[in-house]
Amino acid sequence: MRPIHKLLALPALIISCGAGAASADTPVLVELFASHNCQVCPKAYDTLREIESERGEDVLILTWAVDYWDYLGEPDPLALPDAAARQTAYAERFGLRAPYTPQSVYNGEKECPATRKSTVEANIENQQASNTPYEVEITAMSGGRFALSGAVPSPAQVQLVEYARDEARGGNMVNPVIEAQSLGLWSGGSVTYAYSCESDCALIVQAPDFGHVYAAKALNEDAG
């Protein structure tokens, strides 16, 4: 797969953002780890597609295809090394014996199998109700740019992901990630980036070592 992102940090005024920063309106990031060789995963796809339809912009659902079930059939064409590494990091942090599918993770804080709708909804609502002192805002702008502003307690990992919405590219998976790029660490303040995506893109701002997700947003929704 050829490189699909061209990213450039544009000059921006770095400001101190403390208690006076605006409250961010960010969706709950739901990450699904799955494989097309996983027999139970289609149930998770149906569950998350229904939730996405009902909740709209309240959630950002991304599917990470893993390759460790490839020995059961044809290799998953959407599997990414980043997906397995990301899930392994979550499994270690949550104290799980091993990664599994279909696993869903909510704002980097909670995890559960993604087949039962009531459980998935309970985790989403729990994250929506959680009070956090951190205020991070992602603003998509016209001309292929986005702004990141706010304050975090320690440098956060910033990641740009491209995902496929259409079934021709993603099959039954819900918004499968097809490329992921680290933008480095962000210590707060205000900065503007220029970016280029062939499909839909989202930004994830997360505590180090795959910790709490401070903010996540689909960039293409607001861009003019």
PDB file of C-alpha atoms in Angstrom:
ATOM      1  CA  MET A   1       0.000   0.000   0.000  1.00  0.00           C
ATOM      2  CA  ARG A   2       1.436   3.301  -1.021  1.00  0.00           C
ATOM      3  CA  PRO A   3       1.761   6.173   1.474  1.00  0.00           C
ATOM      4  CA  ILE A   4      -1.517   8.068   1.703  1.00  0.00           C
ATOM      5  CA  HIS A   5      -0.774  10.882   4.113  1.00  0.00           C
ATOM      6  CA  LYS A   6       1.122  14.066   3.620  1.00  0.00           C
ATOM      7  CA  LEU A   7       1.327  15.976   6.855  1.00  0.00           C
ATOM      8  CA  LEU A   8       2.827  19.352   7.622  1.00  0.00           C
ATOM      9  CA  ALA A   9       2.762  21.246  10.883  1.00  0.00           C
ATOM     10  CA  LEU A  10       1.963  24.853  10.081  1.00  0.00           C
ATOM     11  CA  PRO A  11       3.345  27.717  12.180  1.00  0.00           C
ATOM     12  CA  ALA A  12       0.980  28.482  15.027  1.00  0.00           C
ATOM     13  CA  LEU A  13       0.993  30.577  18.153  1.00  0.00           C
ATOM     14  CA  ILE A  14       1.626  28.314  21.113  1.00  0.00           C
ATOM     15  CA  ILE A  15      -0.521  29.459  24.021  1.00  0.00           C
ATOM     16  CA  SER A  16      -1.050  28.256  27.532  1.00  0.00           C
ATOM     17  CA  CYS A  17      -4.475  26.658  28.008  1.00  0.00           C
ATOM     18  CA  GLY A  18      -5.601  26.065  31.548  1.00  0.00           C
ATOM     19  CA  ALA A  19      -8.927  26.197  33.327  1.00  0.00           C
ATOM     20  CA  GLY A  20     -10.235  28.806  30.924  1.00  0.00           C
ATOM     21  CA  ALA A  21     -10.063  26.543  27.877  1.00  0.00           C
ATOM     22  CA  ALA A  22     -13.318  25.814  26.097  1.00  0.00           C
ATOM     23  CA  SER A  23     -14.996  22.504  26.850  1.00  0.00           C
ATOM     24  CA  ALA A  24     -14.451  20.013  24.042  1.00  0.00           C
ATOM     25  CA  ASP A  25     -17.377  18.178  22.479  1.00  0.00           C
ATOM     26  CA  THR A  26     -15.757  14.908  21.521  1.00  0.00           C
ATOM     27  CA  PRO A  27     -17.336  11.538  20.721  1.00  0.00           C
ATOM     28  CA  VAL A  28     -16.572   8.328  22.576  1.00  0.00           C
ATOM     29  CA  LEU A  29     -13.904   6.414  20.663  1.00  0.00           C
ATOM     30  CA  VAL A  30     -14.961   2.792  20.227  1.00  0.00           C
ATOM     31  CA  GLU A  31     -12.171   0.611  18.854  1.00  0.00           C
ATOM     32  CA  LEU A  32     -13.040  -2.864  17.602  1.00  0.00           C
ATOM     33  CA  PHE A  33     -10.361  -5.500  17.088  1.00  0.00           C
ATOM     34  CA  ALA A  34     -11.531  -8.116  14.615  1.00  0.00           C
ATOM     35  CA  SER A  35     -10.649 -10.383  11.688  1.00  0.00           C
ATOM     36  CA  HIS A  36     -12.547 -11.740   8.735  1.00  0.00           C
ATOM     37  CA  ASN A  37     -11.489 -15.205   9.935  1.00  0.00           C
ATOM     38  CA  CYS A  38     -13.261 -14.621  13.270  1.00  0.00           C
ATOM     39  CA  GLN A  39     -16.609 -16.428  13.177  1.00  0.00           C
ATOM     40  CA  VAL A  40     -18.193 -14.282  15.901  1.00  0.00           C
ATOM     41  CA  CYS A  41     -17.055 -10.940  14.486  1.00  0.00           C
ATOM     42  CA  PRO A  42     -20.005 -10.417  12.077  1.00  0.00           C
ATOM     43  CA  LYS A  43     -22.254 -10.179  15.144  1.00  0.00           C
ATOM     44  CA  ALA A  44     -20.029  -7.401  16.467  1.00  0.00           C
ATOM     45  CA  TYR A  45     -20.163  -5.618  13.102  1.00  0.00           C
ATOM     46  CA  ASP A  46     -23.972  -5.700  13.191  1.00  0.00           C
ATOM     47  CA  THR A  47     -24.032  -4.441  16.778  1.00  0.00           C
ATOM     48  CA  LEU A  48     -21.662  -1.544  16.174  1.00  0.00           C
ATOM     49  CA  ARG A  49     -23.271  -0.572  12.872  1.00  0.00           C
ATOM     50  CA  GLU A  50     -26.616  -0.343  14.648  1.00  0.00           C
ATOM     51  CA  ILE A  51     -25.106   1.753  17.445  1.00  0.00           C
ATOM     52  CA  GLU A  52     -23.394   4.051  14.954  1.00  0.00           C
ATOM     53  CA  SER A  53     -26.706   4.559  13.160  1.00  0.00           C
ATOM     54  CA  GLU A  54     -28.549   5.356  16.392  1.00  0.00           C
ATOM     55  CA  ARG A  55     -25.921   7.486  18.137  1.00  0.00           C
ATOM     56  CA  GLY A  56     -24.423   9.333  15.185  1.00  0.00           C
ATOM     57  CA  GLU A  57     -21.748  11.832  16.182  1.00  0.00           C
ATOM     58  CA  ASP A  58     -21.810  10.702  19.828  1.00  0.00           C
ATOM     59  CA  VAL A  59     -19.458   7.870  18.879  1.00  0.00           C
ATOM     60  CA  LEU A  60     -16.480   7.338  16.608  1.00  0.00           C
ATOM     61  CA  ILE A  61     -16.166   3.654  15.746  1.00  0.00           C
ATOM     62  CA  LEU A  62     -12.960   2.332  14.204  1.00  0.00           C
ATOM     63  CA  THR A  63     -12.212  -1.306  13.395  1.00  0.00           C
ATOM     64  CA  TRP A  64      -8.636  -2.554  13.588  1.00  0.00           C
ATOM     65  CA  ALA A  65      -8.153  -5.779  11.602  1.00  0.00           C
ATOM     66  CA  VAL A  66      -5.633  -8.188  13.156  1.00  0.00           C
ATOM     67  CA  ASP A  67      -3.705 -10.985  11.476  1.00  0.00           C
ATOM     68  CA  TYR A  68      -3.324 -13.627  14.184  1.00  0.00           C
ATOM     69  CA  TRP A  69      -6.337 -15.601  12.892  1.00  0.00           C
ATOM     70  CA  ASP A  70      -4.964 -15.760   9.343  1.00  0.00           C
ATOM     71  CA  TYR A  71      -3.989 -19.419   9.801  1.00  0.00           C
ATOM     72  CA  LEU A  72      -7.722 -20.260   9.859  1.00  0.00           C
ATOM     73  CA  GLY A  73      -8.277 -19.125   6.280  1.00  0.00           C
ATOM     74  CA  GLU A  74      -7.299 -16.503   3.755  1.00  0.00           C
ATOM     75  CA  PRO A  75      -5.131 -13.677   5.148  1.00  0.00           C
ATOM     76  CA  ASP A  76      -7.195 -10.652   6.117  1.00  0.00           C
ATOM     77  CA  PRO A  77      -6.391  -8.041   3.445  1.00  0.00           C
ATOM     78  CA  LEU A  78      -7.092  -5.207   5.891  1.00  0.00           C
ATOM     79  CA  ALA A  79      -4.857  -6.512   8.681  1.00  0.00           C
ATOM     80  CA  LEU A  80      -2.270  -4.011   9.894  1.00  0.00           C
ATOM     81  CA  PRO A  81       0.809  -4.599  12.076  1.00  0.00           C
ATOM     82  CA  ASP A  82      -0.271  -1.486  13.993  1.00  0.00           C
ATOM     83  CA  ALA A  83      -3.554  -3.190  14.882  1.00  0.00           C
ATOM     84  CA  ALA A  84      -1.977  -6.199  16.579  1.00  0.00           C
ATOM     85  CA  ALA A  85       0.560  -3.997  18.382  1.00  0.00           C
ATOM     86  CA  ARG A  86      -2.188  -1.665  19.597  1.00  0.00           C
ATOM     87  CA  GLN A  87      -4.355  -4.508  20.853  1.00  0.00           C
ATOM     88  CA  THR A  88      -1.437  -6.224  22.566  1.00  0.00           C
ATOM     89  CA  ALA A  89      -0.673  -2.991  24.427  1.00  0.00           C
ATOM     90  CA  TYR A  90      -4.299  -2.764  25.561  1.00  0.00           C
ATOM     91  CA  ALA A  91      -4.320  -6.417  26.657  1.00  0.00           C
ATOM     92  CA  GLU A  92      -1.249  -5.834  28.819  1.00  0.00           C
ATOM     93  CA  ARG A  93      -2.708  -2.674  30.342  1.00  0.00           C
ATOM     94  CA  PHE A  94      -6.043  -4.334  31.110  1.00  0.00           C
ATOM     95  CA  GLY A  95      -4.318  -7.393  32.559  1.00  0.00           C
ATOM     96  CA  LEU A  96      -5.746  -9.818  30.005  1.00  0.00           C
ATOM     97  CA  ARG A  97      -4.071 -13.156  29.347  1.00  0.00           C
ATOM     98  CA  ALA A  98      -4.128 -12.575  25.590  1.00  0.00           C
ATOM     99  CA  PRO A  99      -5.800 -10.463  22.901  1.00  0.00           C
ATOM    100  CA  TYR A 100      -9.104 -11.765  21.537  1.00  0.00           C
ATOM    101  CA  THR A 101     -11.731 -10.941  18.929  1.00  0.00           C
ATOM    102  CA  PRO A 102     -14.145  -9.283  18.757  1.00  0.00           C
ATOM    103  CA  GLN A 103     -12.786  -7.011  21.478  1.00  0.00           C
ATOM    104  CA  SER A 104     -13.997  -3.432  21.870  1.00  0.00           C
ATOM    105  CA  VAL A 105     -12.179  -0.676  23.773  1.00  0.00           C
ATOM    106  CA  TYR A 106     -13.809   2.561  24.941  1.00  0.00           C
ATOM    107  CA  ASN A 107     -11.707   5.739  25.150  1.00  0.00           C
ATOM    108  CA  GLY A 108      -8.784   3.510  26.084  1.00  0.00           C
ATOM    109  CA  GLU A 109     -10.397   2.970  29.510  1.00  0.00           C
ATOM    110  CA  LYS A 110     -12.708  -0.054  29.325  1.00  0.00           C
ATOM    111  CA  GLU A 111     -12.927  -3.188  27.221  1.00  0.00           C
ATOM    112  CA  CYS A 112     -15.463  -5.905  26.522  1.00  0.00           C
ATOM    113  CA  PRO A 113     -16.608  -8.315  23.799  1.00  0.00           C
ATOM    114  CA  ALA A 114     -18.531  -6.332  21.214  1.00  0.00           C
ATOM    115  CA  THR A 115     -21.373  -8.735  20.504  1.00  0.00           C
ATOM    116  CA  ARG A 116     -23.946  -7.729  23.108  1.00  0.00           C
ATOM    117  CA  LYS A 117     -25.522  -4.358  22.369  1.00  0.00           C
ATOM    118  CA  SER A 118     -26.555  -3.619  25.967  1.00  0.00           C
ATOM    119  CA  THR A 119     -22.969  -4.075  27.204  1.00  0.00           C
ATOM    120  CA  VAL A 120     -21.523  -1.917  24.439  1.00  0.00           C
ATOM    121  CA  GLU A 121     -24.075   0.830  25.137  1.00  0.00           C
ATOM    122  CA  ALA A 122     -23.363   0.692  28.879  1.00  0.00           C
ATOM    123  CA  ASN A 123     -19.652   1.253  28.238  1.00  0.00           C
ATOM    124  CA  ILE A 124     -20.374   4.158  25.906  1.00  0.00           C
ATOM    125  CA  GLU A 125     -22.714   5.787  28.421  1.00  0.00           C
ATOM    126  CA  ASN A 126     -20.167   5.273  31.192  1.00  0.00           C
ATOM    127  CA  GLN A 127     -17.568   7.174  29.182  1.00  0.00           C
ATOM    128  CA  GLN A 128     -20.047   9.935  28.341  1.00  0.00           C
ATOM    129  CA  ALA A 129     -20.815  10.358  32.034  1.00  0.00           C
ATOM    130  CA  SER A 130     -17.187  10.359  33.155  1.00  0.00           C
ATOM    131  CA  ASN A 131     -15.974  13.718  34.412  1.00  0.00           C
ATOM    132  CA  THR A 132     -12.474  14.625  33.241  1.00  0.00           C
ATOM    133  CA  PRO A 133     -10.441  17.742  34.034  1.00  0.00           C
ATOM    134  CA  TYR A 134      -8.772  17.618  30.619  1.00  0.00           C
ATOM    135  CA  GLU A 135     -10.018  19.874  27.861  1.00  0.00           C
ATOM    136  CA  VAL A 136      -8.801  19.060  24.367  1.00  0.00           C
ATOM    137  CA  GLU A 137     -10.432  20.341  21.206  1.00  0.00           C
ATOM    138  CA  ILE A 138      -9.969  19.142  17.631  1.00  0.00           C
ATOM    139  CA  THR A 139     -11.258  21.508  14.964  1.00  0.00           C
ATOM    140  CA  ALA A 140     -11.471  20.408  11.331  1.00  0.00           C
ATOM    141  CA  MET A 141     -11.052  23.307   8.914  1.00  0.00           C
ATOM    142  CA  SER A 142     -11.321  23.840   5.191  1.00  0.00           C
ATOM    143  CA  GLY A 143      -8.358  23.340   2.913  1.00  0.00           C
ATOM    144  CA  GLY A 144      -7.237  20.073   4.480  1.00  0.00           C
ATOM    145  CA  ARG A 145      -6.262  21.468   7.859  1.00  0.00           C
ATOM    146  CA  PHE A 146      -7.122  20.820  11.491  1.00  0.00           C
ATOM    147  CA  ALA A 147      -6.354  22.607  14.734  1.00  0.00           C
ATOM    148  CA  LEU A 148      -5.513  20.962  18.048  1.00  0.00           C
ATOM    149  CA  SER A 149      -5.789  22.988  21.228  1.00  0.00           C
ATOM    150  CA  GLY A 150      -6.151  22.569  24.973  1.00  0.00           C
ATOM    151  CA  ALA A 151      -4.204  21.160  27.893  1.00  0.00           C
ATOM    152  CA  VAL A 152      -3.038  17.678  28.927  1.00  0.00           C
ATOM    153  CA  PRO A 153      -1.272  16.530  32.116  1.00  0.00           C
ATOM    154  CA  SER A 154       1.640  15.038  30.170  1.00  0.00           C
ATOM    155  CA  PRO A 155       2.658  14.804  26.501  1.00  0.00           C
ATOM    156  CA  ALA A 156      -0.031  12.974  24.537  1.00  0.00           C
ATOM    157  CA  GLN A 157       0.339  10.716  21.532  1.00  0.00           C
ATOM    158  CA  VAL A 158      -1.331  12.129  18.420  1.00  0.00           C
ATOM    159  CA  GLN A 159      -2.306   9.695  15.694  1.00  0.00           C
ATOM    160  CA  LEU A 160      -3.910  10.234  12.307  1.00  0.00           C
ATOM    161  CA  VAL A 161      -5.850   7.241  10.981  1.00  0.00           C
ATOM    162  CA  GLU A 162      -7.490   6.721   7.617  1.00  0.00           C
ATOM    163  CA  TYR A 163     -10.502   4.442   7.448  1.00  0.00           C
ATOM    164  CA  ALA A 164     -12.885   3.114   4.810  1.00  0.00           C
ATOM    165  CA  ARG A 165     -16.609   3.751   5.052  1.00  0.00           C
ATOM    166  CA  ASP A 166     -17.679   2.056   1.829  1.00  0.00           C
ATOM    167  CA  GLU A 167     -18.315  -1.688   1.778  1.00  0.00           C
ATOM    168  CA  ALA A 168     -16.322  -2.070  -1.445  1.00  0.00           C
ATOM    169  CA  ARG A 169     -13.144  -1.407   0.537  1.00  0.00           C
ATOM    170  CA  GLY A 170     -14.102  -2.397   4.052  1.00  0.00           C
ATOM    171  CA  GLY A 171     -16.507  -5.300   3.585  1.00  0.00           C
ATOM    172  CA  ASN A 172     -18.754  -5.803   6.608  1.00  0.00           C
ATOM    173  CA  MET A 173     -16.340  -4.127   9.018  1.00  0.00           C
ATOM    174  CA  VAL A 174     -17.402  -0.808  10.516  1.00  0.00           C
ATOM    175  CA  ASN A 175     -14.948   1.927   9.476  1.00  0.00           C
ATOM    176  CA  PRO A 176     -11.901  -0.343   9.150  1.00  0.00           C
ATOM    177  CA  VAL A 177      -8.567   1.430   9.593  1.00  0.00           C
ATOM    178  CA  ILE A 178      -6.502   1.158   6.418  1.00  0.00           C
ATOM    179  CA  GLU A 179      -3.544   3.325   7.446  1.00  0.00           C
ATOM    180  CA  ALA A 180      -2.238   4.805  10.683  1.00  0.00           C
ATOM    181  CA  GLN A 181       0.396   7.497  11.168  1.00  0.00           C
ATOM    182  CA  SER A 182       1.899   8.856  14.366  1.00  0.00           C
ATOM    183  CA  LEU A 183       2.159  12.643  14.458  1.00  0.00           C
ATOM    184  CA  GLY A 184       4.361  12.579  17.544  1.00  0.00           C
ATOM    185  CA  LEU A 185       3.764  14.007  21.001  1.00  0.00           C
ATOM    186  CA  TRP A 186       1.689  17.070  21.897  1.00  0.00           C
ATOM    187  CA  SER A 187       2.162  18.899  25.202  1.00  0.00           C
ATOM    188  CA  GLY A 188      -0.809  21.246  24.978  1.00  0.00           C
ATOM    189  CA  GLY A 189      -1.327  24.713  23.592  1.00  0.00           C
ATOM    190  CA  SER A 190      -2.544  25.406  20.075  1.00  0.00           C
ATOM    191  CA  VAL A 191      -1.167  24.073  16.807  1.00  0.00           C
ATOM    192  CA  THR A 192      -2.491  23.751  13.255  1.00  0.00           C
ATOM    193  CA  TYR A 193      -1.686  20.930  10.837  1.00  0.00           C
ATOM    194  CA  ALA A 194      -2.224  20.377   7.142  1.00  0.00           C
ATOM    195  CA  TYR A 195      -3.060  16.836   6.058  1.00  0.00           C
ATOM    196  CA  SER A 196      -4.127  14.819   3.026  1.00  0.00           C
ATOM    197  CA  CYS A 197      -6.254  11.677   2.931  1.00  0.00           C
ATOM    198  CA  GLU A 198      -7.604   9.642   0.053  1.00  0.00           C
ATOM    199  CA  SER A 199     -10.542   8.465   2.148  1.00  0.00           C
ATOM    200  CA  ASP A 200     -11.929   9.451   5.568  1.00  0.00           C
ATOM    201  CA  CYS A 201      -9.558  10.456   8.353  1.00  0.00           C
ATOM    202  CA  ALA A 202      -9.780  10.732  12.120  1.00  0.00           C
ATOM    203  CA  LEU A 203      -7.486  12.082  14.808  1.00  0.00           C
ATOM    204  CA  ILE A 204      -6.814  10.352  18.137  1.00  0.00           C
ATOM    205  CA  VAL A 205      -5.188  12.209  21.046  1.00  0.00           C
ATOM    206  CA  GLN A 206      -4.230   9.687  23.713  1.00  0.00           C
ATOM    207  CA  ALA A 207      -2.205   9.375  26.890  1.00  0.00           C
ATOM    208  CA  PRO A 208       1.157   7.620  26.465  1.00  0.00           C
ATOM    209  CA  ASP A 209       1.290   3.811  26.284  1.00  0.00           C
ATOM    210  CA  PHE A 210      -2.265   3.619  24.915  1.00  0.00           C
ATOM    211  CA  GLY A 211      -3.851   5.199  27.950  1.00  0.00           C
ATOM    212  CA  HIS A 212      -6.904   7.428  28.242  1.00  0.00           C
ATOM    213  CA  VAL A 213      -8.170   8.956  24.990  1.00  0.00           C
ATOM    214  CA  TYR A 214      -8.378  12.698  25.589  1.00  0.00           C
ATOM    215  CA  ALA A 215     -10.108  13.393  22.291  1.00  0.00           C
ATOM    216  CA  ALA A 216     -10.973  11.746  18.987  1.00  0.00           C
ATOM    217  CA  LYS A 217     -12.729  13.120  15.968  1.00  0.00           C
ATOM    218  CA  ALA A 218     -13.527  12.352  12.332  1.00  0.00           C
ATOM    219  CA  LEU A 219     -11.836  15.186  10.453  1.00  0.00           C
ATOM    220  CA  ASN A 220     -13.879  14.986   7.288  1.00  0.00           C
ATOM    221  CA  GLU A 221     -17.205  15.823   8.923  1.00  0.00           C
ATOM    222  CA  ASP A 222     -16.536  19.526   9.420  1.00  0.00           C
ATOM    223  CA  ALA A 223     -14.070  20.309   6.676  1.00  0.00           C
ATOM    224  CA  GLY A 224     -15.441  22.520   3.953  1.00  0.00           C
TER     225      GLY A 224
END
